[in-house]
Coordinates of N, CA, C and O in Angstrom, one line a residue:
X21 N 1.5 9.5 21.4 CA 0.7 8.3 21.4 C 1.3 7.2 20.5 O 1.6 7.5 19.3
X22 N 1.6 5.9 21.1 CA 1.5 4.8 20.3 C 0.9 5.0 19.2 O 0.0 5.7 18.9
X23 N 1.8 4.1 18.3 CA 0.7 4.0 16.6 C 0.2 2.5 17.0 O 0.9 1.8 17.7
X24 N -0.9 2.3 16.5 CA -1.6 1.3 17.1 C -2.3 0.7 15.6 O -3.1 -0.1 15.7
X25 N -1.8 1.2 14.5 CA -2.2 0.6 13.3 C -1.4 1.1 12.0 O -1.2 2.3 12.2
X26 N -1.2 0.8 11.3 CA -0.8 1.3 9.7 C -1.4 1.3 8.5 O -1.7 0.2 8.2
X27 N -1.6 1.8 7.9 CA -2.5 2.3 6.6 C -1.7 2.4 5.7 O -0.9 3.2 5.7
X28 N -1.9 1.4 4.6 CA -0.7 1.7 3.6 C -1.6 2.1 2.1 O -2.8 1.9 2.1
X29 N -0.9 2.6 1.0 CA -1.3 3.0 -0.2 C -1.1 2.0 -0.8 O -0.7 1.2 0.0
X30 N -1.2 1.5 -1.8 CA -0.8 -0.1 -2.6 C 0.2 0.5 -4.1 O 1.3 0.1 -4.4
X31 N -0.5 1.1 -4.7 CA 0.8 1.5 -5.6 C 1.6 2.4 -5.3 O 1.4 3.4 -4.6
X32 N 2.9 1.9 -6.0 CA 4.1 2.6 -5.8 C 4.3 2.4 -4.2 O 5.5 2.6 -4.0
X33 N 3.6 2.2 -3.1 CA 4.0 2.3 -1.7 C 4.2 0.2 -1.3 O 5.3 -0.3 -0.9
X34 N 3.2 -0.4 -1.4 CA 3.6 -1.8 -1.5 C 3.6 -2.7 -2.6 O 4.0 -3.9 -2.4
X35 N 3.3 -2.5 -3.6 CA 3.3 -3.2 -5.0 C 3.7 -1.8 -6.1 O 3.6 -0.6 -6.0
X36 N 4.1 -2.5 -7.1 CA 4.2 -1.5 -8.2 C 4.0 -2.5 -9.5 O 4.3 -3.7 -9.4
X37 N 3.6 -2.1 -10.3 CA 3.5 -2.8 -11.7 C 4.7 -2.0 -12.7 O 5.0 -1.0 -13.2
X38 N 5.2 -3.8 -12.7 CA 6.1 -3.8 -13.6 C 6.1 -5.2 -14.5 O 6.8 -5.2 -15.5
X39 N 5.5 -6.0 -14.3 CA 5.7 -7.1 -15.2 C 4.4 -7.1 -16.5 O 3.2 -6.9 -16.4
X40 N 5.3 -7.3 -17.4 CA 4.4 -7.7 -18.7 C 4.5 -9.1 -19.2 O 5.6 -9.6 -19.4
X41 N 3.5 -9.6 -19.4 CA 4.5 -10.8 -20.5 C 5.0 -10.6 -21.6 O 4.9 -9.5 -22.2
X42 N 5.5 -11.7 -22.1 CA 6.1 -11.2 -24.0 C 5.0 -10.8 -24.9 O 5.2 -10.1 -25.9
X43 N 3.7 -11.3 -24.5 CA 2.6 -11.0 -25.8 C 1.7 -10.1 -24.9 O 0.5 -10.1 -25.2
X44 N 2.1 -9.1 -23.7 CA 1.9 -8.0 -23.4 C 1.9 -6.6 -23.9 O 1.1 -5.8 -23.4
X45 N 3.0 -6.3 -24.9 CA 3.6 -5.4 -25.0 C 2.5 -4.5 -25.9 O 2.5 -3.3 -25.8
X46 N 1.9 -5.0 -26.5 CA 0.7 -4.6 -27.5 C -0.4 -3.6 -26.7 O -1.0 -2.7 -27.2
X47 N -0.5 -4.1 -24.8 CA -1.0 -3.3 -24.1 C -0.7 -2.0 -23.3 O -1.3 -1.4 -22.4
X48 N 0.6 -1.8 -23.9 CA 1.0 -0.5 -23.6 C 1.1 0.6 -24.1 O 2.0 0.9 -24.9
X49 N 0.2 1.3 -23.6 CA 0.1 2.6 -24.5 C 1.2 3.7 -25.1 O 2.4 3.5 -25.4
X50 N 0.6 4.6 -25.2 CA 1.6 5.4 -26.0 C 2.6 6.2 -24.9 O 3.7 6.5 -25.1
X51 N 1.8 6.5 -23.8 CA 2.4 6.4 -22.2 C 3.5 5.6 -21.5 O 4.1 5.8 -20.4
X52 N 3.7 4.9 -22.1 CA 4.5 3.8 -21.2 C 4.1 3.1 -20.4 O 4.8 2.3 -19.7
X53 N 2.7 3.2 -20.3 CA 1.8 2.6 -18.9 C 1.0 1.1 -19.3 O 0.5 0.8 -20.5
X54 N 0.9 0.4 -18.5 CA -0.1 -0.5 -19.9 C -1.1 -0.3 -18.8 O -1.2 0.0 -17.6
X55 N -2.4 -1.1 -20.3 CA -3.4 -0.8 -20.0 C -4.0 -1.3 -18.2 O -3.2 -1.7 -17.3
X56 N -5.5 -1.1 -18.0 CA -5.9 -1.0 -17.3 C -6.4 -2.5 -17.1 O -6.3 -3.1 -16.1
X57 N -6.8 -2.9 -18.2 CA -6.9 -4.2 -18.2 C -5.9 -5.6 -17.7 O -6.1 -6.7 -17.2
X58 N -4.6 -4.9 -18.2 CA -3.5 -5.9 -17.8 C -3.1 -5.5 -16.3 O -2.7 -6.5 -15.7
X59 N -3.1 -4.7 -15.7 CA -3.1 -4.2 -14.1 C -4.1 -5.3 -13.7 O -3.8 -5.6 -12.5
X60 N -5.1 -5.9 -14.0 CA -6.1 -6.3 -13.3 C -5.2 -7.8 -12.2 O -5.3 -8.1 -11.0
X61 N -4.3 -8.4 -13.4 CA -3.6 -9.3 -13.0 C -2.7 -9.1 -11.7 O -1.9 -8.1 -11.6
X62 N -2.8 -10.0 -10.8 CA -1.8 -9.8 -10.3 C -0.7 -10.3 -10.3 O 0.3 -9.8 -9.7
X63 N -0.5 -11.5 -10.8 CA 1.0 -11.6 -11.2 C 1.7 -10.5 -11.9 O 2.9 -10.7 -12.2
X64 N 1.0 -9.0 -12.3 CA 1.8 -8.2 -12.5 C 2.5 -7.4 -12.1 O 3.2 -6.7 -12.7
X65 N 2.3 -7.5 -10.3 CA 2.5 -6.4 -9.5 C 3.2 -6.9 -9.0 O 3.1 -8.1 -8.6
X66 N 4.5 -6.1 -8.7 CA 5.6 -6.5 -7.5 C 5.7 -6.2 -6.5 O 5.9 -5.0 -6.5
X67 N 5.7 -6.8 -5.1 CA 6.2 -6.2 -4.1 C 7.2 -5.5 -3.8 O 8.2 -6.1 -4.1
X68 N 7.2 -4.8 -3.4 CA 8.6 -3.7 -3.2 C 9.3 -5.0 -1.5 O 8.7 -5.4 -0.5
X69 N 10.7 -5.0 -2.1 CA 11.4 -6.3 -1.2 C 11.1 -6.3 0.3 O 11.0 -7.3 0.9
X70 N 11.0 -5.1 1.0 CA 10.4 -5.0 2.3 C 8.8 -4.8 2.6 O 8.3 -4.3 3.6
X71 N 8.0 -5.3 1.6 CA 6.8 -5.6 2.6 C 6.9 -6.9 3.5 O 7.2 -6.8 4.7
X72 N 6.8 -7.8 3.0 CA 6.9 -9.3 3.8 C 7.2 -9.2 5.1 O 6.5 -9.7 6.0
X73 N 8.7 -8.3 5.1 CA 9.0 -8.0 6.7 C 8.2 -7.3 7.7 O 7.8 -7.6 8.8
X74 N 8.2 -5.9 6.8 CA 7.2 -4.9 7.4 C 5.8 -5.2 7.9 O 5.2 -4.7 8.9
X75 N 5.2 -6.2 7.0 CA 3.7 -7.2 7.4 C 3.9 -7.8 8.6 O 3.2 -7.7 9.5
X76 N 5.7 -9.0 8.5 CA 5.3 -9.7 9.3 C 5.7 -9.1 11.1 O 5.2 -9.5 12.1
X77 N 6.6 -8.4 11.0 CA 6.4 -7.2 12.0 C 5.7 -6.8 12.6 O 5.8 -6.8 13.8
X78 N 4.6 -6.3 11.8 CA 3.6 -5.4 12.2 C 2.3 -6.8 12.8 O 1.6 -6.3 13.7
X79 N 2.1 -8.2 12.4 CA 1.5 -8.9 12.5 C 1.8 -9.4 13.9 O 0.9 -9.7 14.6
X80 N 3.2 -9.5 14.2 CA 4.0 -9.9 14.9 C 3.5 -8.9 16.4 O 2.9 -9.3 17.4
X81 N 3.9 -7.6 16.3 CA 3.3 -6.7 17.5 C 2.0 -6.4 17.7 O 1.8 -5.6 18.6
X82 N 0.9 -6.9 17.0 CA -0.7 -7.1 16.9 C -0.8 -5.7 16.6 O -1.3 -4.9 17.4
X83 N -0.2 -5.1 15.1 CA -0.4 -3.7 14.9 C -1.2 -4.3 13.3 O -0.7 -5.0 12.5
X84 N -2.5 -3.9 13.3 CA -3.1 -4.2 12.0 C -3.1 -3.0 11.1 O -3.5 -1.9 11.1
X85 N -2.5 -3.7 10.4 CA -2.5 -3.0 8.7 C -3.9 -3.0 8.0 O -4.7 -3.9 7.9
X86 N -4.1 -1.8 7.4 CA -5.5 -1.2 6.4 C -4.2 -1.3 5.4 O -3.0 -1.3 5.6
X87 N -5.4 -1.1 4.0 CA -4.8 -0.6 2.6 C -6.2 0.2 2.5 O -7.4 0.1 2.8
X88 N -5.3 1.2 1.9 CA -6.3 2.8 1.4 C -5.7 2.9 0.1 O -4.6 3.5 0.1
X89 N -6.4 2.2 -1.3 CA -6.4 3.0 -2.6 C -7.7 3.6 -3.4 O -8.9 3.5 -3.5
X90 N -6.8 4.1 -3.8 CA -8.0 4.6 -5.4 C -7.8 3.7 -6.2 O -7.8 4.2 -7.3
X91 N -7.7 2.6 -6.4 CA -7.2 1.4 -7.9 C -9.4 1.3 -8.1 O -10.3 1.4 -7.2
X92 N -9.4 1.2 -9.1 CA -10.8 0.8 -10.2 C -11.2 -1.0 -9.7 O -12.2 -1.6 -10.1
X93 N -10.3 -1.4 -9.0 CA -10.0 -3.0 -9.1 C -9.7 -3.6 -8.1 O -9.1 -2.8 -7.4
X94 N -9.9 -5.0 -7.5 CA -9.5 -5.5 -5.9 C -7.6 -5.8 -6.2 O -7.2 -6.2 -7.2
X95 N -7.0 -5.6 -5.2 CA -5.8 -5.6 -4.7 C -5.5 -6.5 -4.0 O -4.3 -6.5 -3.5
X96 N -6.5 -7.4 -3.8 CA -6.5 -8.6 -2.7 C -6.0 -9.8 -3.4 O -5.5 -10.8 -2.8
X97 N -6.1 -9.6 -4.5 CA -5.3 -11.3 -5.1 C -3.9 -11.2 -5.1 O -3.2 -12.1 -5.1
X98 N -3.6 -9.9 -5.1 CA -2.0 -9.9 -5.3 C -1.5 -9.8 -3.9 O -0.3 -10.1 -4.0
X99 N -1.9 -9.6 -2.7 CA -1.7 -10.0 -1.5 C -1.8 -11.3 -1.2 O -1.2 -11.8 -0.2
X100 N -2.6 -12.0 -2.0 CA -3.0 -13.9 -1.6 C -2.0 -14.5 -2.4 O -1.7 -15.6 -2.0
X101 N -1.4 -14.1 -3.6 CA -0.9 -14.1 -4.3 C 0.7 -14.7 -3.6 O 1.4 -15.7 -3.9
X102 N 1.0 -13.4 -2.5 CA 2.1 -13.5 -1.7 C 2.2 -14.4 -0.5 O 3.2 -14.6 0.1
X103 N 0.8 -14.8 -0.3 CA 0.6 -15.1 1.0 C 0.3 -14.4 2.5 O 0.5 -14.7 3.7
X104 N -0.2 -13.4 1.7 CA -0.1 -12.2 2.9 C -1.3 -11.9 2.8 O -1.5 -11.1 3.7
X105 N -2.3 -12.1 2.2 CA -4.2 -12.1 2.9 C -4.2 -12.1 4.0 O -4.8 -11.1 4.4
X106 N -3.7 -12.9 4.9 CA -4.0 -12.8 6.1 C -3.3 -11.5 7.3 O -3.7 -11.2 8.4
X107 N -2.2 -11.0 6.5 CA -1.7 -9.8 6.9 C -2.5 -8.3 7.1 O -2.3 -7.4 7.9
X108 N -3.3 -8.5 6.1 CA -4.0 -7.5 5.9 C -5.8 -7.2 6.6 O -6.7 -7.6 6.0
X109 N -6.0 -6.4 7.9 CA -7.2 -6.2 8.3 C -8.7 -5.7 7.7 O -10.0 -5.7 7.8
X110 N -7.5 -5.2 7.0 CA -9.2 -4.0 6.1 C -8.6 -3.3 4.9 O -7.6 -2.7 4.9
X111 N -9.6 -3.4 3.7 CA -9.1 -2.5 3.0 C -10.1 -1.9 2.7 O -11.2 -2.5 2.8
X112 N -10.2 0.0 2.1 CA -11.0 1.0 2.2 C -10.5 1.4 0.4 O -9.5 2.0 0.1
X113 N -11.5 0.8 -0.6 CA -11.1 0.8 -1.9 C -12.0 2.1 -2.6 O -13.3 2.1 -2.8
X114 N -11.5 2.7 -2.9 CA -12.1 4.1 -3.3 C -13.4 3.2 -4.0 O -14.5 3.3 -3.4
X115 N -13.5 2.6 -5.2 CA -14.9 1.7 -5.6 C -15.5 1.3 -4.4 O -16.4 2.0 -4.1
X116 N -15.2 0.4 -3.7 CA -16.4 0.6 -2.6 C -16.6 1.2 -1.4 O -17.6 0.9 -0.7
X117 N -15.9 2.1 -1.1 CA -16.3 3.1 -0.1 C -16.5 4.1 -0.8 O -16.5 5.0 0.1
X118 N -16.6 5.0 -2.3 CA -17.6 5.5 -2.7 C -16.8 7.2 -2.5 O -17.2 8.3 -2.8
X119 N -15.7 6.9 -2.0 CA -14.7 8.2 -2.1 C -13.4 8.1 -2.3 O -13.0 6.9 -2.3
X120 N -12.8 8.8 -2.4 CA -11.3 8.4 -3.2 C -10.0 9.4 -2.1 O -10.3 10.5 -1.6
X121 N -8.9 8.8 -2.0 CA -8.3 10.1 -1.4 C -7.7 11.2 -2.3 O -7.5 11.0 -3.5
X122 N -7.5 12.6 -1.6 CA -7.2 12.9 -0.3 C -9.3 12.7 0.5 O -9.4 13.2 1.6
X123 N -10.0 12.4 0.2 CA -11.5 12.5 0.9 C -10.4 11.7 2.1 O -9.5 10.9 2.1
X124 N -11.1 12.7 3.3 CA -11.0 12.1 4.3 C -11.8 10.7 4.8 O -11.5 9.8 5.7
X125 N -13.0 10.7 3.7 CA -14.1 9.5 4.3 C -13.5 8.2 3.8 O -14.0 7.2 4.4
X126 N -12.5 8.0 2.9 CA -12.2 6.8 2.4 C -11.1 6.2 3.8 O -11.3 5.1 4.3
X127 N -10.1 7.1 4.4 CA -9.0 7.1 5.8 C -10.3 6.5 6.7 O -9.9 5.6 7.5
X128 N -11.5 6.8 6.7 CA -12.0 6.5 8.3 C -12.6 5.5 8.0 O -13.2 4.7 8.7
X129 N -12.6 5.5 6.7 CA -13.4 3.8 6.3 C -12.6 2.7 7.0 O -13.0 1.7 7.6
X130 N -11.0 3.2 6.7 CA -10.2 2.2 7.0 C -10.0 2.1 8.3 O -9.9 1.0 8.8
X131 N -9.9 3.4 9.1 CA -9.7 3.7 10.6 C -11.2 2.8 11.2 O -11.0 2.2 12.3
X132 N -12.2 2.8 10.8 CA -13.6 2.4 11.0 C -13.6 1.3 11.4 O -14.2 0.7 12.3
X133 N -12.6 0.7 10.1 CA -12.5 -1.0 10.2 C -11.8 -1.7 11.2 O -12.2 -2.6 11.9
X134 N -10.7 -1.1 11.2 CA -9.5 -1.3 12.1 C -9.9 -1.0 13.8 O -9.4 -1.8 14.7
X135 N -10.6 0.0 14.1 CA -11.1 0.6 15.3 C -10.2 1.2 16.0 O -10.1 1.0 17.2
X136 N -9.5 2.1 15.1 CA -8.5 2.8 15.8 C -8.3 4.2 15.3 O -8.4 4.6 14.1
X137 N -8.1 5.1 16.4 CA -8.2 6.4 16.3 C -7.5 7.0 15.5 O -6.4 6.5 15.4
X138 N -7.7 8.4 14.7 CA -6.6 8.8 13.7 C -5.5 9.0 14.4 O -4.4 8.6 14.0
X139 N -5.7 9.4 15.3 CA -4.2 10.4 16.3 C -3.3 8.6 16.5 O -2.2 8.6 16.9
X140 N -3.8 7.3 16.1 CA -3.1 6.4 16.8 C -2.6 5.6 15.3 O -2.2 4.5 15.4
X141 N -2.7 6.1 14.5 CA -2.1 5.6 13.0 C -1.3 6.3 12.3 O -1.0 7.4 12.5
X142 N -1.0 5.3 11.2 CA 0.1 5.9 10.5 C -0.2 5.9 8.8 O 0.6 5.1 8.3
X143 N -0.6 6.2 8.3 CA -0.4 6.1 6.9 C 0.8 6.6 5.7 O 1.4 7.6 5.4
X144 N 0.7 5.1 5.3 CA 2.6 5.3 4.5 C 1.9 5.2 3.1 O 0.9 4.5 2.9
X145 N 2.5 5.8 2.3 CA 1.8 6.1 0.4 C 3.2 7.3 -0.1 O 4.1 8.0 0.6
X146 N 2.8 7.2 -1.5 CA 3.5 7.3 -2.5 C 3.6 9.1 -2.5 O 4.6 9.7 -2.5
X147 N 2.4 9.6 -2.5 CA 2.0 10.7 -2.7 C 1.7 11.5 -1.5 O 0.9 11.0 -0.6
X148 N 2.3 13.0 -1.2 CA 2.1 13.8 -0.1 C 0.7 13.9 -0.2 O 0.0 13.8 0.8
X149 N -0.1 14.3 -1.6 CA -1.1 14.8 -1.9 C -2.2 13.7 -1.3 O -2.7 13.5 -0.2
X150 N -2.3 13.0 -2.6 CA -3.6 12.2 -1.9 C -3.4 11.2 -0.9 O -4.5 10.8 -0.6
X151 N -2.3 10.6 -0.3 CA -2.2 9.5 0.7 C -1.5 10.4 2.0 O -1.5 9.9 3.1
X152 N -0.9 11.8 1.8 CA -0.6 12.6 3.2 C -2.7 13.4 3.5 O -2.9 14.1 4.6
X153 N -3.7 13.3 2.7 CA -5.1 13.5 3.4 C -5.3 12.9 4.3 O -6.2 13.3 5.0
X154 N -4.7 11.9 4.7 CA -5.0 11.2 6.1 C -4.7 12.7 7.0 O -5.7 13.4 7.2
X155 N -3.7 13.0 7.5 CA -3.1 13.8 8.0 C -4.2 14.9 8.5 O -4.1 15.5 9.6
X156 N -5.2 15.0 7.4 CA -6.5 16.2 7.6 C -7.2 15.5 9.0 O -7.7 16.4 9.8
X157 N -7.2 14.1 9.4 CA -7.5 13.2 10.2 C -6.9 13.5 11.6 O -7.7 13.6 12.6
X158 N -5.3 13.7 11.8 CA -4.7 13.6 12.7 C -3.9 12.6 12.7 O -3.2 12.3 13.7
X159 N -3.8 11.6 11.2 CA -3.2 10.6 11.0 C -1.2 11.4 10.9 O -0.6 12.5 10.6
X160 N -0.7 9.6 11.5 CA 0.9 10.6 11.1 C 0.8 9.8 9.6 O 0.2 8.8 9.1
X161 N 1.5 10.5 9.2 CA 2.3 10.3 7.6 C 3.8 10.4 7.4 O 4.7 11.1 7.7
X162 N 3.6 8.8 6.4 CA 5.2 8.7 5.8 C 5.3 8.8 4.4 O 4.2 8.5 3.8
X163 N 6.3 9.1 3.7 CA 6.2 9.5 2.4 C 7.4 8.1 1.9 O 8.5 7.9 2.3
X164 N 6.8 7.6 1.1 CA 8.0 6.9 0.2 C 8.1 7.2 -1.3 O 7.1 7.5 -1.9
X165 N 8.9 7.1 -1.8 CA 9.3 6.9 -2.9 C 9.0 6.0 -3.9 O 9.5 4.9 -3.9
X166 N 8.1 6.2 -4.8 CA 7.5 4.7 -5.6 C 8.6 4.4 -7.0 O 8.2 4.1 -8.2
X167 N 9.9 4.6 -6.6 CA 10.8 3.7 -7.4 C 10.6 2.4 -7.9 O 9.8 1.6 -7.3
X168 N 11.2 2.1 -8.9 CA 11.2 0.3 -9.4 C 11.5 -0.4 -8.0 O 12.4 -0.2 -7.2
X169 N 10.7 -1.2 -7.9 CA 11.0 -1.8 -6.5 C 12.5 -2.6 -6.8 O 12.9 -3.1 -5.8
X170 N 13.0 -2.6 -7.7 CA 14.5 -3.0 -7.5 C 15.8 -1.8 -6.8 O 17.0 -2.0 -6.6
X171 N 14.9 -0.6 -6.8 CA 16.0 1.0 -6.3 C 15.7 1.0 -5.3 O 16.5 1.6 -4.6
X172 N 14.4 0.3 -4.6 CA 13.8 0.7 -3.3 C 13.7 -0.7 -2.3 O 12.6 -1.3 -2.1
X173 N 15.0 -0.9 -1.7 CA 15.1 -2.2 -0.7 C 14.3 -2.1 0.4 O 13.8 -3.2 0.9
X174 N 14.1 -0.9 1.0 CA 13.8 -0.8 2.8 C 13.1 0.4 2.8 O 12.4 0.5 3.9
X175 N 13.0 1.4 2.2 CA 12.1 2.0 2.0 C 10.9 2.2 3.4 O 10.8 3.1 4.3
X176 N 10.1 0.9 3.0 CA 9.0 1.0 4.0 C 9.5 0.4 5.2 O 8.6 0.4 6.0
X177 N 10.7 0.0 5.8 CA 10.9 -0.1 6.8 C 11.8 0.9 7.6 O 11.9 0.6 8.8
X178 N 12.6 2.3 6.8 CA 12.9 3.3 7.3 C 11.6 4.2 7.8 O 11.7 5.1 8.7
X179 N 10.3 3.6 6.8 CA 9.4 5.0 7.0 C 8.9 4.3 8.3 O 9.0 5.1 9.2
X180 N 8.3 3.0 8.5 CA 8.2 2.5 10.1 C 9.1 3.0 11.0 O 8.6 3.8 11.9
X181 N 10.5 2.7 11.1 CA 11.3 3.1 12.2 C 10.9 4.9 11.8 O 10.3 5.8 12.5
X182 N 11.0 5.0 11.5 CA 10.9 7.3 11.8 C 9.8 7.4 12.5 O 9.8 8.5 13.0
X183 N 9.1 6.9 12.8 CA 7.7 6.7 13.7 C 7.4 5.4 15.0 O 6.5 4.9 15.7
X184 N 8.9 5.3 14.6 CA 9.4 4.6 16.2 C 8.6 2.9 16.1 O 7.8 2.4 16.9
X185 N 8.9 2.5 15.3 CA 8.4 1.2 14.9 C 9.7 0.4 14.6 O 10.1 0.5 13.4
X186 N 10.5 -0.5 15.5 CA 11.9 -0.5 15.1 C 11.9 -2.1 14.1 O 12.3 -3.2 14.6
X187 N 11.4 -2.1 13.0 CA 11.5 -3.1 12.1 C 12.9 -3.4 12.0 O 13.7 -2.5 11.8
X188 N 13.0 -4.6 12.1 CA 14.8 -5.0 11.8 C 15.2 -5.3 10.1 O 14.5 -5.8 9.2
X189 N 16.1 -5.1 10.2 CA 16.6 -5.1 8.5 C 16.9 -6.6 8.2 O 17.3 -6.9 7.0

C-alpha cells in the first residue's frame, strides 16, 4: 500500500533544542537540559537541515503531514516561525488529545485528522518506544536519530526514501 500520509514526532525527529541566549544559561539545570519554561520559545528549537525539503516534498505529492508529540506546549509557532504552518495538516498534542504515546489513541487522533488509514502511513520519531506505538496501529515506522541537528543532514529524508518516498537530496 501507498503511504498516503506522514506523522512525524517533533523532538529530536524535526526540531531539537539547542539554542539558549547569553542570559539563558541560569535556566539550565543541573541536567544539562534547560528549563521547561525556556523550551516554550521557539526561536529555541532548531530544525534538523532536511525538514524544509522533506515538507516541501511531501506538500508537493499531496502527502499530508500530522505531528504526534508528548510536548506540555504548542509546537506550532516554531513551524510559523519557519514558514511551514502551512505544511503541516494536523497535529495530535498529547495536552489536547488527552493521551500521550506509545497510547495508540493519540496516532488516530492524528490518523483521524488527516483521514487516512493506519496501514497507509508512516510515522518517523526519535524513539522505537513511544513514536514506533504507531506500529500497534498498522502504522509503518522510521527510526531517526535525534543528534545535534548539525550531525544529522538527511536523516529524515533517508527515512522517507526506505519507505519508497524518493525525496531528492
Amino acid at each position: 500500500m501507498a503511504i498516503e500520509a506522514v506523522l512525524f514526532d517533533f523532538s529530536g525527529t524535526l526540531f531539537r533544542w539547542e539554542a539558549l541566549p547569553p542570559w539563558g544559561a541560569d535556566l539550565v539545570g543541573a541536567d544539562g537540559r534547560a528549563s521547561a519554561a525556556e523550551q516554550i520559545d521557539p526561536a529555541g528549537w532548531t530544525p534538523y537541515p532536511d525538514v524544509g525539503a522533506v515538507l516541501d516534498f511531501l506538500a508537493a505529492h499531496g502527502i499530508p503531514v500530522g505531528v504526534v508529540s508528548n510536548l506540555a506546549f504548542d509546537p506550532r509557532p516554531a513551524f510559523a516561525r519557519q514558514g511551514w504552518d502551512s505544511r503541516v495538516a494536523a497535529f495530535a498534542l498529547s495536552h489536547e488529545v488527552g493521551a500521550g504515546k506509545p497510547d495508540p489513541r493519540i496516532f488516530q487522533a492524528a490518523l483521524a485528522a488527516l483521514g487516512v488509514d493506519p496501514g497507509a502511513a508512516l510515522m518517523v520519531g526519535d524513539s522505537a518506544v513511544t513514536d514506533g506505538g504507531a506500529t500497534e496501529l498498522g502504522c509503518r515506522f522510521a527510526l531517526v536519530d535525534p543528534l545535534p541537528t548539525a550531525e544529522r543532514p538527511d536523516a529524515l529524508i533517508d527515512a522517507l526514501r526506505a519507505h519508497g518516498l524518493a525525496v531528492p537530496r
